[in-house]
Amino acid sequence: MSQRIVIVAGGCWSEEEAALLRSDDMLVGVDAGAVHLLEAGRVPDLVVGDFDTVSVETYRQLQAKGVPIHSLPTAKDVTDTHHAVDWALARRPQQILLLGALGGSRFDHALANLFLLERMADAGISGLIQDAHNRIQLHPGNNTVITVEASPFRYLSLLALTTRVEGVTLRGFRYPLQEAVLIRDFPLGISNELEVEKGHIQVRTGKLLLIESRDHP
């Protein structure tokens, strides 16, 4: 089993996302995400979805390549991406990376994908969502420390996912915090910046979204 499973959904996609794919990744295409993978010259290890955004020609191409296909009904309780995440969690990788999970015309799907980070964290699996301008992970609390390294993503924003996040301590950032409380309906943690090569984020209780981002070039 690969240490990382990459799930590619049908949202915004560019060469920058394609460049994140590694040779040893297990690749799951979600509906039109399978098209993204094929265009990047990669054959998915699995495709899932109701295939409402995949042409008949592409579907037959996947079949011809022997790609396993999980065909899902249009009417179902969970999204195609949710189904793919549950499939990946059952295989216990070290990390799940979601690409093509932001942008596009469906904000509801993008928000639902963010909530899937909590599902991954609760299962003890590192989860990450990334596109050309954002990299998002969830801090699960429990006094754990997450290290953020200097990268092309200039800004770091901290947003409470639970109602309250307590004991937030930041080291190495322009705006440090010591045992702070962040509240979901009063977002104070927007656009912090690293001042050293590595910053450290510790949270005692609550779940915190860490959003690294950069402006359009």
PDB file of C-alpha atoms in Angstrom:
ATOM      1  CA  MET A   1       0.000   0.000   0.000  1.00  0.00           C
ATOM      2  CA  SER A   2       1.272   3.454  -0.908  1.00  0.00           C
ATOM      3  CA  GLN A   3       2.025   5.731   2.021  1.00  0.00           C
ATOM      4  CA  ARG A   4       0.011   8.472   0.305  1.00  0.00           C
ATOM      5  CA  ILE A   5      -3.319   8.280  -1.480  1.00  0.00           C
ATOM      6  CA  VAL A   6      -4.082  11.207  -3.765  1.00  0.00           C
ATOM      7  CA  ILE A   7      -7.749  11.821  -4.509  1.00  0.00           C
ATOM      8  CA  VAL A   8      -8.319  14.057  -7.519  1.00  0.00           C
ATOM      9  CA  ALA A   9     -11.763  15.641  -7.732  1.00  0.00           C
ATOM     10  CA  GLY A  10     -13.198  17.565 -10.655  1.00  0.00           C
ATOM     11  CA  GLY A  11     -12.556  21.121  -9.440  1.00  0.00           C
ATOM     12  CA  CYS A  12      -9.940  23.612 -10.595  1.00  0.00           C
ATOM     13  CA  TRP A  13      -6.809  21.983 -11.950  1.00  0.00           C
ATOM     14  CA  SER A  14      -3.528  23.278 -13.348  1.00  0.00           C
ATOM     15  CA  GLU A  15       0.029  22.158 -14.044  1.00  0.00           C
ATOM     16  CA  GLU A  16       0.889  23.074 -10.448  1.00  0.00           C
ATOM     17  CA  GLU A  17      -1.478  20.440  -9.084  1.00  0.00           C
ATOM     18  CA  ALA A  18      -0.225  17.887 -11.612  1.00  0.00           C
ATOM     19  CA  ALA A  19       3.348  18.569 -10.474  1.00  0.00           C
ATOM     20  CA  LEU A  20       2.430  17.456  -6.930  1.00  0.00           C
ATOM     21  CA  LEU A  21       1.838  13.882  -8.057  1.00  0.00           C
ATOM     22  CA  ARG A  22       4.598  11.424  -7.091  1.00  0.00           C
ATOM     23  CA  SER A  23       5.474   8.177  -8.794  1.00  0.00           C
ATOM     24  CA  ASP A  24       4.599   6.108  -5.725  1.00  0.00           C
ATOM     25  CA  ASP A  25       1.202   7.720  -5.054  1.00  0.00           C
ATOM     26  CA  MET A  26      -1.959   5.670  -5.231  1.00  0.00           C
ATOM     27  CA  LEU A  27      -4.266   7.761  -7.420  1.00  0.00           C
ATOM     28  CA  VAL A  28      -8.056   7.943  -7.177  1.00  0.00           C
ATOM     29  CA  GLY A  29      -9.979   9.913  -9.788  1.00  0.00           C
ATOM     30  CA  VAL A  30     -13.346  11.240  -8.682  1.00  0.00           C
ATOM     31  CA  ASP A  31     -15.639  11.696 -11.669  1.00  0.00           C
ATOM     32  CA  ALA A  32     -14.015  14.416 -13.831  1.00  0.00           C
ATOM     33  CA  GLY A  33     -10.901  14.099 -11.667  1.00  0.00           C
ATOM     34  CA  ALA A  34     -10.122  11.001 -13.724  1.00  0.00           C
ATOM     35  CA  VAL A  35      -9.877  13.291 -16.759  1.00  0.00           C
ATOM     36  CA  HIS A  36      -7.391  15.511 -14.897  1.00  0.00           C
ATOM     37  CA  LEU A  37      -5.212  12.480 -14.200  1.00  0.00           C
ATOM     38  CA  LEU A  38      -5.330  11.211 -17.779  1.00  0.00           C
ATOM     39  CA  GLU A  39      -4.441  14.667 -19.100  1.00  0.00           C
ATOM     40  CA  ALA A  40      -1.468  14.680 -16.707  1.00  0.00           C
ATOM     41  CA  GLY A  41      -0.293  11.409 -18.234  1.00  0.00           C
ATOM     42  CA  ARG A  42      -1.225   9.317 -15.182  1.00  0.00           C
ATOM     43  CA  VAL A  43      -3.534   6.331 -15.101  1.00  0.00           C
ATOM     44  CA  PRO A  44      -5.643   6.247 -11.920  1.00  0.00           C
ATOM     45  CA  ASP A  45      -5.568   3.191  -9.692  1.00  0.00           C
ATOM     46  CA  LEU A  46      -9.303   3.649  -9.123  1.00  0.00           C
ATOM     47  CA  VAL A  47     -12.079   5.910 -10.376  1.00  0.00           C
ATOM     48  CA  VAL A  48     -15.295   6.559  -8.497  1.00  0.00           C
ATOM     49  CA  GLY A  49     -18.402   8.609  -9.193  1.00  0.00           C
ATOM     50  CA  ASP A  50     -21.740   8.795 -10.901  1.00  0.00           C
ATOM     51  CA  PHE A  51     -19.851   9.998 -14.007  1.00  0.00           C
ATOM     52  CA  ASP A  52     -22.203  12.837 -14.815  1.00  0.00           C
ATOM     53  CA  THR A  53     -19.169  14.930 -15.870  1.00  0.00           C
ATOM     54  CA  VAL A  54     -17.252  12.231 -17.775  1.00  0.00           C
ATOM     55  CA  SER A  55     -17.788  11.559 -21.458  1.00  0.00           C
ATOM     56  CA  VAL A  56     -18.640   8.111 -22.751  1.00  0.00           C
ATOM     57  CA  GLU A  57     -15.345   8.141 -24.634  1.00  0.00           C
ATOM     58  CA  THR A  58     -13.344   8.789 -21.443  1.00  0.00           C
ATOM     59  CA  TYR A  59     -15.285   6.116 -19.557  1.00  0.00           C
ATOM     60  CA  ARG A  60     -14.484   3.566 -22.266  1.00  0.00           C
ATOM     61  CA  GLN A  61     -10.838   4.674 -22.234  1.00  0.00           C
ATOM     62  CA  LEU A  62     -10.655   3.951 -18.505  1.00  0.00           C
ATOM     63  CA  GLN A  63     -12.248   0.549 -19.032  1.00  0.00           C
ATOM     64  CA  ALA A  64      -9.778  -0.241 -21.823  1.00  0.00           C
ATOM     65  CA  LYS A  65      -6.883   0.561 -19.488  1.00  0.00           C
ATOM     66  CA  GLY A  66      -8.262  -1.881 -16.927  1.00  0.00           C
ATOM     67  CA  VAL A  67      -8.886   0.792 -14.282  1.00  0.00           C
ATOM     68  CA  PRO A  68     -11.180  -0.426 -11.477  1.00  0.00           C
ATOM     69  CA  ILE A  69     -14.384   1.610 -11.482  1.00  0.00           C
ATOM     70  CA  HIS A  70     -16.784   2.230  -8.614  1.00  0.00           C
ATOM     71  CA  SER A  71     -19.977   3.435 -10.275  1.00  0.00           C
ATOM     72  CA  LEU A  72     -22.166   5.291  -7.809  1.00  0.00           C
ATOM     73  CA  PRO A  73     -25.834   6.231  -8.160  1.00  0.00           C
ATOM     74  CA  THR A  74     -26.724   9.857  -8.726  1.00  0.00           C
ATOM     75  CA  ALA A  75     -29.051   9.783  -5.703  1.00  0.00           C
ATOM     76  CA  LYS A  76     -26.928   8.890  -2.674  1.00  0.00           C
ATOM     77  CA  ASP A  77     -26.202   9.980   0.874  1.00  0.00           C
ATOM     78  CA  VAL A  78     -22.591  11.106   0.374  1.00  0.00           C
ATOM     79  CA  THR A  79     -20.688  12.906  -2.367  1.00  0.00           C
ATOM     80  CA  ASP A  80     -18.404  11.073  -4.762  1.00  0.00           C
ATOM     81  CA  THR A  81     -15.386  12.619  -3.001  1.00  0.00           C
ATOM     82  CA  HIS A  82     -16.687  11.506   0.399  1.00  0.00           C
ATOM     83  CA  HIS A  83     -16.976   7.963  -0.944  1.00  0.00           C
ATOM     84  CA  ALA A  84     -13.378   8.147  -2.210  1.00  0.00           C
ATOM     85  CA  VAL A  85     -12.135   9.422   1.152  1.00  0.00           C
ATOM     86  CA  ASP A  86     -13.856   6.573   3.014  1.00  0.00           C
ATOM     87  CA  TRP A  87     -12.292   4.099   0.570  1.00  0.00           C
ATOM     88  CA  ALA A  88      -8.883   5.638   1.220  1.00  0.00           C
ATOM     89  CA  LEU A  89      -9.324   5.675   5.020  1.00  0.00           C
ATOM     90  CA  ALA A  90     -10.014   1.951   4.995  1.00  0.00           C
ATOM     91  CA  ARG A  91      -6.525   1.441   3.519  1.00  0.00           C
ATOM     92  CA  ARG A  92      -4.796   3.367   6.349  1.00  0.00           C
ATOM     93  CA  PRO A  93      -2.273   5.443   4.379  1.00  0.00           C
ATOM     94  CA  GLN A  94      -0.004   7.902   6.158  1.00  0.00           C
ATOM     95  CA  GLN A  95      -1.609  10.793   4.289  1.00  0.00           C
ATOM     96  CA  ILE A  96      -4.539  11.595   2.027  1.00  0.00           C
ATOM     97  CA  LEU A  97      -4.050  14.500  -0.374  1.00  0.00           C
ATOM     98  CA  LEU A  98      -7.123  16.033  -2.012  1.00  0.00           C
ATOM     99  CA  LEU A  99      -6.569  17.862  -5.296  1.00  0.00           C
ATOM    100  CA  GLY A 100      -9.187  19.483  -7.509  1.00  0.00           C
ATOM    101  CA  ALA A 101     -11.316  19.817  -4.379  1.00  0.00           C
ATOM    102  CA  LEU A 102     -11.578  23.626  -4.349  1.00  0.00           C
ATOM    103  CA  GLY A 103     -12.785  26.172  -6.855  1.00  0.00           C
ATOM    104  CA  GLY A 104     -15.214  25.440  -9.629  1.00  0.00           C
ATOM    105  CA  SER A 105     -18.845  26.473  -9.520  1.00  0.00           C
ATOM    106  CA  ARG A 106     -19.957  24.448  -6.491  1.00  0.00           C
ATOM    107  CA  PHE A 107     -19.001  26.119  -3.219  1.00  0.00           C
ATOM    108  CA  ASP A 108     -21.081  23.549  -1.356  1.00  0.00           C
ATOM    109  CA  HIS A 109     -18.803  20.783  -2.610  1.00  0.00           C
ATOM    110  CA  ALA A 110     -15.674  22.772  -1.695  1.00  0.00           C
ATOM    111  CA  LEU A 111     -16.983  23.344   1.840  1.00  0.00           C
ATOM    112  CA  ALA A 112     -17.984  19.700   2.218  1.00  0.00           C
ATOM    113  CA  ASN A 113     -14.460  18.713   1.179  1.00  0.00           C
ATOM    114  CA  LEU A 114     -13.022  20.931   3.929  1.00  0.00           C
ATOM    115  CA  PHE A 115     -15.187  19.110   6.468  1.00  0.00           C
ATOM    116  CA  LEU A 116     -13.730  15.809   5.229  1.00  0.00           C
ATOM    117  CA  LEU A 117     -10.412  16.905   6.765  1.00  0.00           C
ATOM    118  CA  GLU A 118     -12.073  16.410  10.156  1.00  0.00           C
ATOM    119  CA  ARG A 119     -13.130  12.896   9.149  1.00  0.00           C
ATOM    120  CA  MET A 120      -9.527  12.099   8.259  1.00  0.00           C
ATOM    121  CA  ALA A 121      -8.195  13.577  11.507  1.00  0.00           C
ATOM    122  CA  ASP A 122     -10.695  11.602  13.578  1.00  0.00           C
ATOM    123  CA  ALA A 123      -9.412   8.449  11.852  1.00  0.00           C
ATOM    124  CA  GLY A 124      -5.831   9.350  12.750  1.00  0.00           C
ATOM    125  CA  ILE A 125      -4.826  10.021   9.139  1.00  0.00           C
ATOM    126  CA  SER A 126      -3.039  13.172   7.996  1.00  0.00           C
ATOM    127  CA  GLY A 127      -5.222  15.048   5.506  1.00  0.00           C
ATOM    128  CA  LEU A 128      -4.331  17.859   3.136  1.00  0.00           C
ATOM    129  CA  ILE A 129      -6.228  19.859   0.513  1.00  0.00           C
ATOM    130  CA  GLN A 130      -4.176  21.817  -1.985  1.00  0.00           C
ATOM    131  CA  ASP A 131      -4.489  23.839  -5.164  1.00  0.00           C
ATOM    132  CA  ALA A 132      -2.307  26.427  -6.874  1.00  0.00           C
ATOM    133  CA  HIS A 133      -3.086  29.107  -4.278  1.00  0.00           C
ATOM    134  CA  ASN A 134      -4.039  27.295  -1.070  1.00  0.00           C
ATOM    135  CA  ARG A 135      -2.854  24.466   1.149  1.00  0.00           C
ATOM    136  CA  ILE A 136      -5.231  23.469   3.932  1.00  0.00           C
ATOM    137  CA  GLN A 137      -4.897  21.090   6.843  1.00  0.00           C
ATOM    138  CA  LEU A 138      -6.649  20.533  10.152  1.00  0.00           C
ATOM    139  CA  HIS A 139      -5.015  20.889  13.548  1.00  0.00           C
ATOM    140  CA  PRO A 140      -6.733  18.303  15.777  1.00  0.00           C
ATOM    141  CA  GLY A 141      -5.828  19.904  19.120  1.00  0.00           C
ATOM    142  CA  ASN A 142      -4.806  17.567  21.955  1.00  0.00           C
ATOM    143  CA  ASN A 143      -1.675  19.653  22.638  1.00  0.00           C
ATOM    144  CA  THR A 144      -0.065  18.424  19.434  1.00  0.00           C
ATOM    145  CA  VAL A 145       2.354  20.670  17.537  1.00  0.00           C
ATOM    146  CA  ILE A 146       2.252  21.184  13.774  1.00  0.00           C
ATOM    147  CA  THR A 147       5.285  22.650  12.028  1.00  0.00           C
ATOM    148  CA  VAL A 148       4.819  24.975   9.053  1.00  0.00           C
ATOM    149  CA  GLU A 149       7.816  25.576   6.806  1.00  0.00           C
ATOM    150  CA  ALA A 150       8.568  28.556   4.576  1.00  0.00           C
ATOM    151  CA  SER A 151       7.110  28.003   1.104  1.00  0.00           C
ATOM    152  CA  PRO A 152       5.578  29.932  -1.805  1.00  0.00           C
ATOM    153  CA  PHE A 153       2.425  30.171   0.332  1.00  0.00           C
ATOM    154  CA  ARG A 154       3.047  33.530   1.999  1.00  0.00           C
ATOM    155  CA  TYR A 155       0.109  33.765   4.378  1.00  0.00           C
ATOM    156  CA  LEU A 156      -1.185  31.522   7.129  1.00  0.00           C
ATOM    157  CA  SER A 157      -4.727  31.933   8.419  1.00  0.00           C
ATOM    158  CA  LEU A 158      -6.112  30.132  11.448  1.00  0.00           C
ATOM    159  CA  LEU A 159      -9.862  29.536  11.537  1.00  0.00           C
ATOM    160  CA  ALA A 160     -11.713  27.721  14.291  1.00  0.00           C
ATOM    161  CA  LEU A 161     -13.647  24.725  13.008  1.00  0.00           C
ATOM    162  CA  THR A 162     -15.128  23.948  16.416  1.00  0.00           C
ATOM    163  CA  THR A 163     -16.970  26.700  18.294  1.00  0.00           C
ATOM    164  CA  ARG A 164     -13.900  27.444  20.455  1.00  0.00           C
ATOM    165  CA  VAL A 165     -10.250  26.575  20.062  1.00  0.00           C
ATOM    166  CA  GLU A 166      -8.236  27.050  23.249  1.00  0.00           C
ATOM    167  CA  GLY A 167      -4.568  27.115  24.122  1.00  0.00           C
ATOM    168  CA  VAL A 168      -3.400  28.327  20.698  1.00  0.00           C
ATOM    169  CA  THR A 169       0.323  29.081  20.753  1.00  0.00           C
ATOM    170  CA  LEU A 170       2.259  30.302  17.704  1.00  0.00           C
ATOM    171  CA  ARG A 171       6.036  30.532  17.522  1.00  0.00           C
ATOM    172  CA  GLY A 172       8.019  31.917  14.608  1.00  0.00           C
ATOM    173  CA  PHE A 173       5.239  34.078  13.180  1.00  0.00           C
ATOM    174  CA  ARG A 174       4.881  37.833  12.726  1.00  0.00           C
ATOM    175  CA  TYR A 175       1.891  37.775  15.060  1.00  0.00           C
ATOM    176  CA  PRO A 176       2.687  35.255  17.830  1.00  0.00           C
ATOM    177  CA  LEU A 177       0.093  33.898  20.223  1.00  0.00           C
ATOM    178  CA  GLN A 178       0.420  32.388  23.692  1.00  0.00           C
ATOM    179  CA  GLU A 179      -2.421  30.261  25.065  1.00  0.00           C
ATOM    180  CA  ALA A 180      -4.940  32.234  22.982  1.00  0.00           C
ATOM    181  CA  VAL A 181      -8.608  31.430  22.401  1.00  0.00           C
ATOM    182  CA  LEU A 182     -10.014  31.567  18.873  1.00  0.00           C
ATOM    183  CA  ILE A 183     -13.776  31.616  18.321  1.00  0.00           C
ATOM    184  CA  ARG A 184     -15.478  30.475  15.134  1.00  0.00           C
ATOM    185  CA  ASP A 185     -17.849  33.445  14.780  1.00  0.00           C
ATOM    186  CA  PHE A 186     -15.115  36.041  15.458  1.00  0.00           C
ATOM    187  CA  PRO A 187     -12.296  35.131  13.045  1.00  0.00           C
ATOM    188  CA  LEU A 188      -9.128  36.910  14.146  1.00  0.00           C
ATOM    189  CA  GLY A 189      -6.445  34.696  12.681  1.00  0.00           C
ATOM    190  CA  ILE A 190      -6.306  35.910   9.084  1.00  0.00           C
ATOM    191  CA  SER A 191      -3.074  36.546   7.135  1.00  0.00           C
ATOM    192  CA  ASN A 192      -0.301  35.779   9.579  1.00  0.00           C
ATOM    193  CA  GLU A 193       3.222  35.297   8.135  1.00  0.00           C
ATOM    194  CA  LEU A 194       6.313  33.307   9.011  1.00  0.00           C
ATOM    195  CA  GLU A 195       9.350  35.245  10.205  1.00  0.00           C
ATOM    196  CA  VAL A 196      11.683  32.215  10.288  1.00  0.00           C
ATOM    197  CA  GLU A 197      12.111  29.088   8.192  1.00  0.00           C
ATOM    198  CA  LYS A 198       9.875  26.994  10.453  1.00  0.00           C
ATOM    199  CA  GLY A 199       6.944  28.027  12.608  1.00  0.00           C
ATOM    200  CA  HIS A 200       5.194  25.938  15.241  1.00  0.00           C
ATOM    201  CA  ILE A 201       1.493  25.812  16.052  1.00  0.00           C
ATOM    202  CA  GLN A 202       0.239  24.183  19.242  1.00  0.00           C
ATOM    203  CA  VAL A 203      -3.425  23.774  20.207  1.00  0.00           C
ATOM    204  CA  ARG A 204      -4.709  22.423  23.500  1.00  0.00           C
ATOM    205  CA  THR A 205      -8.391  21.823  22.699  1.00  0.00           C
ATOM    206  CA  GLY A 206     -10.586  22.284  19.656  1.00  0.00           C
ATOM    207  CA  LYS A 207     -10.012  21.856  15.938  1.00  0.00           C
ATOM    208  CA  LEU A 208      -8.348  24.548  13.864  1.00  0.00           C
ATOM    209  CA  LEU A 209      -8.132  24.949  10.088  1.00  0.00           C
ATOM    210  CA  LEU A 210      -4.650  25.980   8.967  1.00  0.00           C
ATOM    211  CA  ILE A 211      -4.887  27.700   5.593  1.00  0.00           C
ATOM    212  CA  GLU A 212      -1.648  28.595   3.814  1.00  0.00           C
ATOM    213  CA  SER A 213      -2.294  30.826   0.826  1.00  0.00           C
ATOM    214  CA  ARG A 214      -0.831  33.204  -1.711  1.00  0.00           C
ATOM    215  CA  ASP A 215      -2.260  35.908  -3.936  1.00  0.00           C
ATOM    216  CA  HIS A 216      -2.657  35.534  -7.673  1.00  0.00           C
ATOM    217  CA  PRO A 217       0.609  36.310  -9.471  1.00  0.00           C
TER     218      PRO A 217
END
